[in-house]
PDB file of C-alpha atoms in Angstrom:
ATOM      1  CA  MET A  12     -51.801  40.807 -25.301  1.00 45.00           C
ATOM      2  CA  GLU A  13     -54.726  39.100 -23.646  1.00 49.00           C
ATOM      3  CA  SER A  14     -54.072  36.092 -21.472  1.00 55.00           C
ATOM      4  CA  GLU A  15     -55.966  32.845 -21.139  1.00 64.00           C
ATOM      5  CA  ILE A  16     -55.738  31.494 -17.581  1.00 61.00           C
ATOM      6  CA  ILE A  17     -54.605  27.878 -17.483  1.00 70.00           C
ATOM      7  CA  LYS A  18     -54.126  26.957 -13.821  1.00 73.00           C
ATOM      8  CA  SER A  19     -53.622  28.522 -10.409  1.00 76.00           C
ATOM      9  CA  HIS A  20     -50.549  27.794  -8.275  1.00 77.00           C
ATOM     10  CA  PRO A  21     -49.899  28.219  -4.558  1.00 74.00           C
ATOM     11  CA  SER A  22     -46.512  29.866  -5.007  1.00 81.00           C
ATOM     12  CA  LEU A  23     -44.897  32.295  -7.375  1.00 83.00           C
ATOM     13  CA  GLN A  24     -41.836  30.065  -7.832  1.00 87.00           C
ATOM     14  CA  ARG A  25     -43.895  27.050  -8.918  1.00 87.00           C
ATOM     15  CA  ALA A  26     -45.870  29.187 -11.372  1.00 86.00           C
ATOM     16  CA  ILE A  27     -42.608  30.575 -12.790  1.00 89.00           C
ATOM     17  CA  ASP A  28     -41.051  27.100 -13.007  1.00 91.00           C
ATOM     18  CA  ILE A  29     -44.030  25.808 -14.968  1.00 90.00           C
ATOM     19  CA  ALA A  30     -44.144  28.844 -17.263  1.00 90.00           C
ATOM     20  CA  LEU A  31     -40.402  28.565 -18.024  1.00 93.00           C
ATOM     21  CA  TRP A  32     -40.761  24.838 -18.740  1.00 93.00           C
ATOM     22  CA  MET A  33     -43.808  25.383 -20.978  1.00 90.00           C
ATOM     23  CA  ASN A  34     -42.014  28.154 -22.897  1.00 91.00           C
ATOM     24  CA  PHE A  35     -39.119  25.764 -23.472  1.00 94.00           C
ATOM     25  CA  LYS A  36     -41.283  22.739 -24.274  1.00 92.00           C
ATOM     26  CA  TYR A  37     -43.461  24.649 -26.747  1.00 90.00           C
ATOM     27  CA  ARG A  38     -40.706  26.921 -28.070  1.00 91.00           C
ATOM     28  CA  LEU A  39     -41.716  26.290 -31.702  1.00 91.00           C
ATOM     29  CA  ASP A  40     -45.296  27.491 -31.098  1.00 86.00           C
ATOM     30  CA  LYS A  41     -46.253  31.130 -31.323  1.00 76.00           C
ATOM     31  CA  ARG A  42     -47.877  31.180 -27.885  1.00 79.00           C
ATOM     32  CA  ARG A  43     -45.956  32.195 -24.784  1.00 85.00           C
ATOM     33  CA  TYR A  44     -46.620  31.224 -21.192  1.00 87.00           C
ATOM     34  CA  GLY A  45     -46.460  33.696 -18.346  1.00 87.00           C
ATOM     35  CA  VAL A  46     -47.547  34.318 -14.770  1.00 88.00           C
ATOM     36  CA  ILE A  47     -50.019  36.790 -13.304  1.00 84.00           C
ATOM     37  CA  GLN A  48     -51.210  37.472  -9.753  1.00 82.00           C
ATOM     38  CA  ASP A  49     -54.769  38.272  -8.726  1.00 76.00           C
ATOM     39  CA  LYS A  50     -55.860  40.620  -5.946  1.00 72.00           C
ATOM     40  CA  LYS A  51     -56.006  37.716  -3.475  1.00 70.00           C
ATOM     41  CA  ALA A  52     -52.320  36.851  -4.040  1.00 68.00           C
ATOM     42  CA  HIS A  53     -52.997  33.721  -6.077  1.00 73.00           C
ATOM     43  CA  TRP A  54     -50.574  32.998  -8.894  1.00 80.00           C
ATOM     44  CA  TYR A  55     -51.809  31.857 -12.293  1.00 74.00           C
ATOM     45  CA  GLN A  56     -50.081  30.290 -15.234  1.00 70.00           C
ATOM     46  CA  VAL A  57     -51.416  31.865 -18.402  1.00 77.00           C
ATOM     47  CA  VAL A  58     -51.032  31.609 -22.158  1.00 79.00           C
ATOM     48  CA  GLU A  59     -50.683  34.916 -23.946  1.00 71.00           C
ATOM     49  CA  THR A  60     -52.995  35.310 -26.901  1.00 54.00           C
ATOM     50  CA  LYS A  61     -53.284  38.085 -29.462  1.00 54.00           C
ATOM     51  CA  GLY A  62     -55.761  40.743 -28.492  1.00 47.00           C
ATOM     52  CA  LYS A  63     -56.326  44.374 -27.665  1.00 34.00           C
ATOM     53  CA  ARG A  64     -55.777  44.345 -23.873  1.00 40.00           C
ATOM     54  CA  LYS A  65     -52.371  44.051 -22.306  1.00 49.00           C
ATOM     55  CA  SER A  66     -52.158  41.693 -19.331  1.00 58.00           C
ATOM     56  CA  SER A  67     -50.108  42.314 -16.239  1.00 75.00           C
ATOM     57  CA  LEU A  68     -47.664  39.468 -16.703  1.00 81.00           C
ATOM     58  CA  ILE A  69     -44.743  39.412 -14.306  1.00 84.00           C
ATOM     59  CA  ASP A  70     -41.276  39.419 -15.819  1.00 86.00           C
ATOM     60  CA  LEU A  71     -39.959  35.878 -16.048  1.00 90.00           C
ATOM     61  CA  PRO A  72     -36.257  35.277 -15.508  1.00 92.00           C
ATOM     62  CA  ALA A  73     -34.297  34.207 -18.583  1.00 91.00           C
ATOM     63  CA  GLY A  74     -33.192  31.072 -16.761  1.00 93.00           C
ATOM     64  CA  TYR A  75     -31.853  29.720 -13.505  1.00 95.00           C
ATOM     65  CA  SER A  76     -28.305  31.081 -13.439  1.00 94.00           C
ATOM     66  CA  GLU A  77     -29.143  33.077 -10.302  1.00 94.00           C
ATOM     67  CA  MET A  78     -30.789  30.147  -8.487  1.00 94.00           C
ATOM     68  CA  THR A  79     -30.304  30.177  -4.709  1.00 95.00           C
ATOM     69  CA  TYR A  80     -29.797  27.272  -2.322  1.00 96.00           C
ATOM     70  CA  GLU A  81     -33.217  28.118  -0.855  1.00 93.00           C
ATOM     71  CA  GLN A  82     -34.812  27.602  -4.274  1.00 91.00           C
ATOM     72  CA  ILE A  83     -32.978  24.302  -4.694  1.00 93.00           C
ATOM     73  CA  GLU A  84     -34.136  23.197  -1.244  1.00 93.00           C
ATOM     74  CA  ALA A  85     -37.737  24.050  -2.180  1.00 89.00           C
ATOM     75  CA  ILE A  86     -37.449  21.997  -5.376  1.00 90.00           C
ATOM     76  CA  ARG A  87     -35.931  19.051  -3.491  1.00 92.00           C
ATOM     77  CA  THR A  88     -38.451  19.030  -0.645  1.00 91.00           C
ATOM     78  CA  ILE A  89     -41.728  19.626  -2.472  1.00 88.00           C
ATOM     79  CA  VAL A  90     -44.178  16.731  -2.180  1.00 87.00           C
ATOM     80  CA  ASN A  91     -45.260  16.775  -5.823  1.00 89.00           C
ATOM     81  CA  PRO A  92     -42.229  17.953  -7.838  1.00 91.00           C
ATOM     82  CA  LEU A  93     -42.486  19.062 -11.432  1.00 93.00           C
ATOM     83  CA  HIS A  94     -41.435  16.281 -13.789  1.00 94.00           C
ATOM     84  CA  HIS A  95     -38.482  18.124 -15.313  1.00 95.00           C
ATOM     85  CA  TRP A  96     -37.075  18.999 -11.862  1.00 96.00           C
ATOM     86  CA  GLU A  97     -37.529  15.406 -10.736  1.00 95.00           C
ATOM     87  CA  GLU A  98     -35.503  14.225 -13.751  1.00 96.00           C
ATOM     88  CA  ILE A  99     -32.749  16.826 -13.262  1.00 96.00           C
ATOM     89  CA  VAL A 100     -32.447  16.181  -9.527  1.00 95.00           C
ATOM     90  CA  GLY A 101     -32.461  12.444 -10.202  1.00 95.00           C
ATOM     91  CA  LEU A 102     -29.333  12.760 -12.323  1.00 95.00           C
ATOM     92  CA  PHE A 103     -27.421  13.971  -9.279  1.00 95.00           C
ATOM     93  CA  SER A 104     -29.184  12.206  -6.426  1.00 95.00           C
ATOM     94  CA  THR A 105     -28.398   8.777  -7.866  1.00 96.00           C
ATOM     95  CA  ALA A 106     -24.705   9.536  -8.457  1.00 97.00           C
ATOM     96  CA  HIS A 107     -22.200   8.281  -5.905  1.00 97.00           C
ATOM     97  CA  GLY A 108     -20.996  11.041  -3.561  1.00 97.00           C
ATOM     98  CA  GLU A 109     -17.352  10.481  -4.523  1.00 98.00           C
ATOM     99  CA  ILE A 110     -18.224  11.082  -8.175  1.00 97.00           C
ATOM    100  CA  LEU A 111     -19.991  14.345  -7.292  1.00 97.00           C
ATOM    101  CA  ARG A 112     -17.014  15.449  -5.173  1.00 98.00           C
ATOM    102  CA  PHE A 113     -14.651  14.517  -8.032  1.00 97.00           C
ATOM    103  CA  ILE A 114     -16.702  16.610 -10.488  1.00 97.00           C
ATOM    104  CA  LEU A 115     -16.409  19.642  -8.196  1.00 97.00           C
ATOM    105  CA  ALA A 116     -12.763  19.106  -7.197  1.00 98.00           C
ATOM    106  CA  SER A 117     -11.673  18.543 -10.803  1.00 97.00           C
ATOM    107  CA  GLU A 118     -13.873  21.300 -12.222  1.00 98.00           C
ATOM    108  CA  ILE A 119     -15.274  18.969 -14.865  1.00 97.00           C
ATOM    109  CA  PRO A 120     -17.126  21.117 -17.427  1.00 97.00           C
ATOM    110  CA  LEU A 121     -20.649  19.690 -17.211  1.00 97.00           C
ATOM    111  CA  GLU A 122     -21.892  22.050 -19.918  1.00 96.00           C
ATOM    112  CA  LYS A 123     -19.346  20.621 -22.366  1.00 97.00           C
ATOM    113  CA  LEU A 124     -20.301  17.049 -21.478  1.00 97.00           C
ATOM    114  CA  ILE A 125     -23.962  17.884 -22.069  1.00 97.00           C
ATOM    115  CA  ARG A 126     -23.199  19.666 -25.351  1.00 98.00           C
ATOM    116  CA  TYR A 127     -21.156  16.699 -26.586  1.00 98.00           C
ATOM    117  CA  GLU A 128     -23.948  14.280 -25.664  1.00 98.00           C
ATOM    118  CA  LEU A 129     -26.458  16.385 -27.592  1.00 98.00           C
ATOM    119  CA  ALA A 130     -24.108  16.698 -30.576  1.00 98.00           C
ATOM    120  CA  ILE A 131     -23.749  12.930 -30.991  1.00 98.00           C
ATOM    121  CA  ARG A 132     -27.535  12.501 -31.042  1.00 98.00           C
ATOM    122  CA  GLY A 133     -27.941  14.383 -34.344  1.00 98.00           C
ATOM    123  CA  TYR A 134     -30.648  16.858 -33.329  1.00 98.00           C
ATOM    124  CA  ASP A 135     -30.715  20.661 -33.204  1.00 97.00           C
ATOM    125  CA  GLU A 136     -31.828  22.986 -30.375  1.00 96.00           C
ATOM    126  CA  ASN A 137     -35.481  22.307 -31.181  1.00 95.00           C
ATOM    127  CA  HIS A 138     -35.086  18.532 -31.289  1.00 95.00           C
ATOM    128  CA  LEU A 139     -35.342  18.423 -35.076  1.00 96.00           C
ATOM    129  CA  TRP A 140     -33.174  15.871 -36.878  1.00 98.00           C
ATOM    130  CA  VAL A 141     -30.342  17.659 -38.704  1.00 98.00           C
ATOM    131  CA  GLY A 142     -27.736  14.890 -38.886  1.00 98.00           C
ATOM    132  CA  PHE A 143     -24.571  14.362 -36.927  1.00 97.00           C
ATOM    133  CA  GLU A 144     -22.358  16.864 -38.758  1.00 97.00           C
ATOM    134  CA  LYS A 145     -24.822  19.757 -38.450  1.00 98.00           C
ATOM    135  CA  SER A 146     -25.646  18.770 -34.888  1.00 98.00           C
ATOM    136  CA  SER A 147     -21.961  18.900 -33.971  1.00 98.00           C
ATOM    137  CA  SER A 148     -21.614  22.371 -35.482  1.00 98.00           C
ATOM    138  CA  ILE A 149     -24.595  23.540 -33.409  1.00 97.00           C
ATOM    139  CA  TRP A 150     -23.679  22.048 -30.035  1.00 98.00           C
ATOM    140  CA  LEU A 151     -19.877  22.085 -30.051  1.00 97.00           C
ATOM    141  CA  LYS A 152     -19.440  25.863 -30.183  1.00 87.00           C
TER     142      LYS A 152
END
C-alpha cells in the first residue's frame, strides 16, 4: 500500500488518537488511516491508498483497553484536545463526584447503559437506521 500524507503531529500518541478516530469515523469507506514516522522523528497521519509500494505504517492498537493513567493525564491536560476526547472527558468531568463514586462503588455496568442507549435510538453500529427491533438485537447482546 502507498500512503498519502495528511498531517504531521508532534507526538506519536496524538497521531495514533487521530488515526483511530478517523478509522472509526470513516469505517464505511475503503480507505484506512495510519501513522508513519520520518527520519527526523516526526509523526504523520496518513491515508493508505492502493499501490505497488508498501509503507512503513506502525501497528495501531485495536482500541484503548490498555490505556494508562499517564495517557489519560495527557489527554486531560493538552491545550488543544481532540474533539472526541473533549466530548468523552466532558461526560465525566461534569458529573457530580458522588455520582462517579457511586458508579465505581456499585460497579454499575457503563457498557450496558451505553448499549441500551444506542439500542433505543434505532441505529446499527454504522449509524444506519435499522429500526428499534433490529437495533435492540444488535446492541443488547
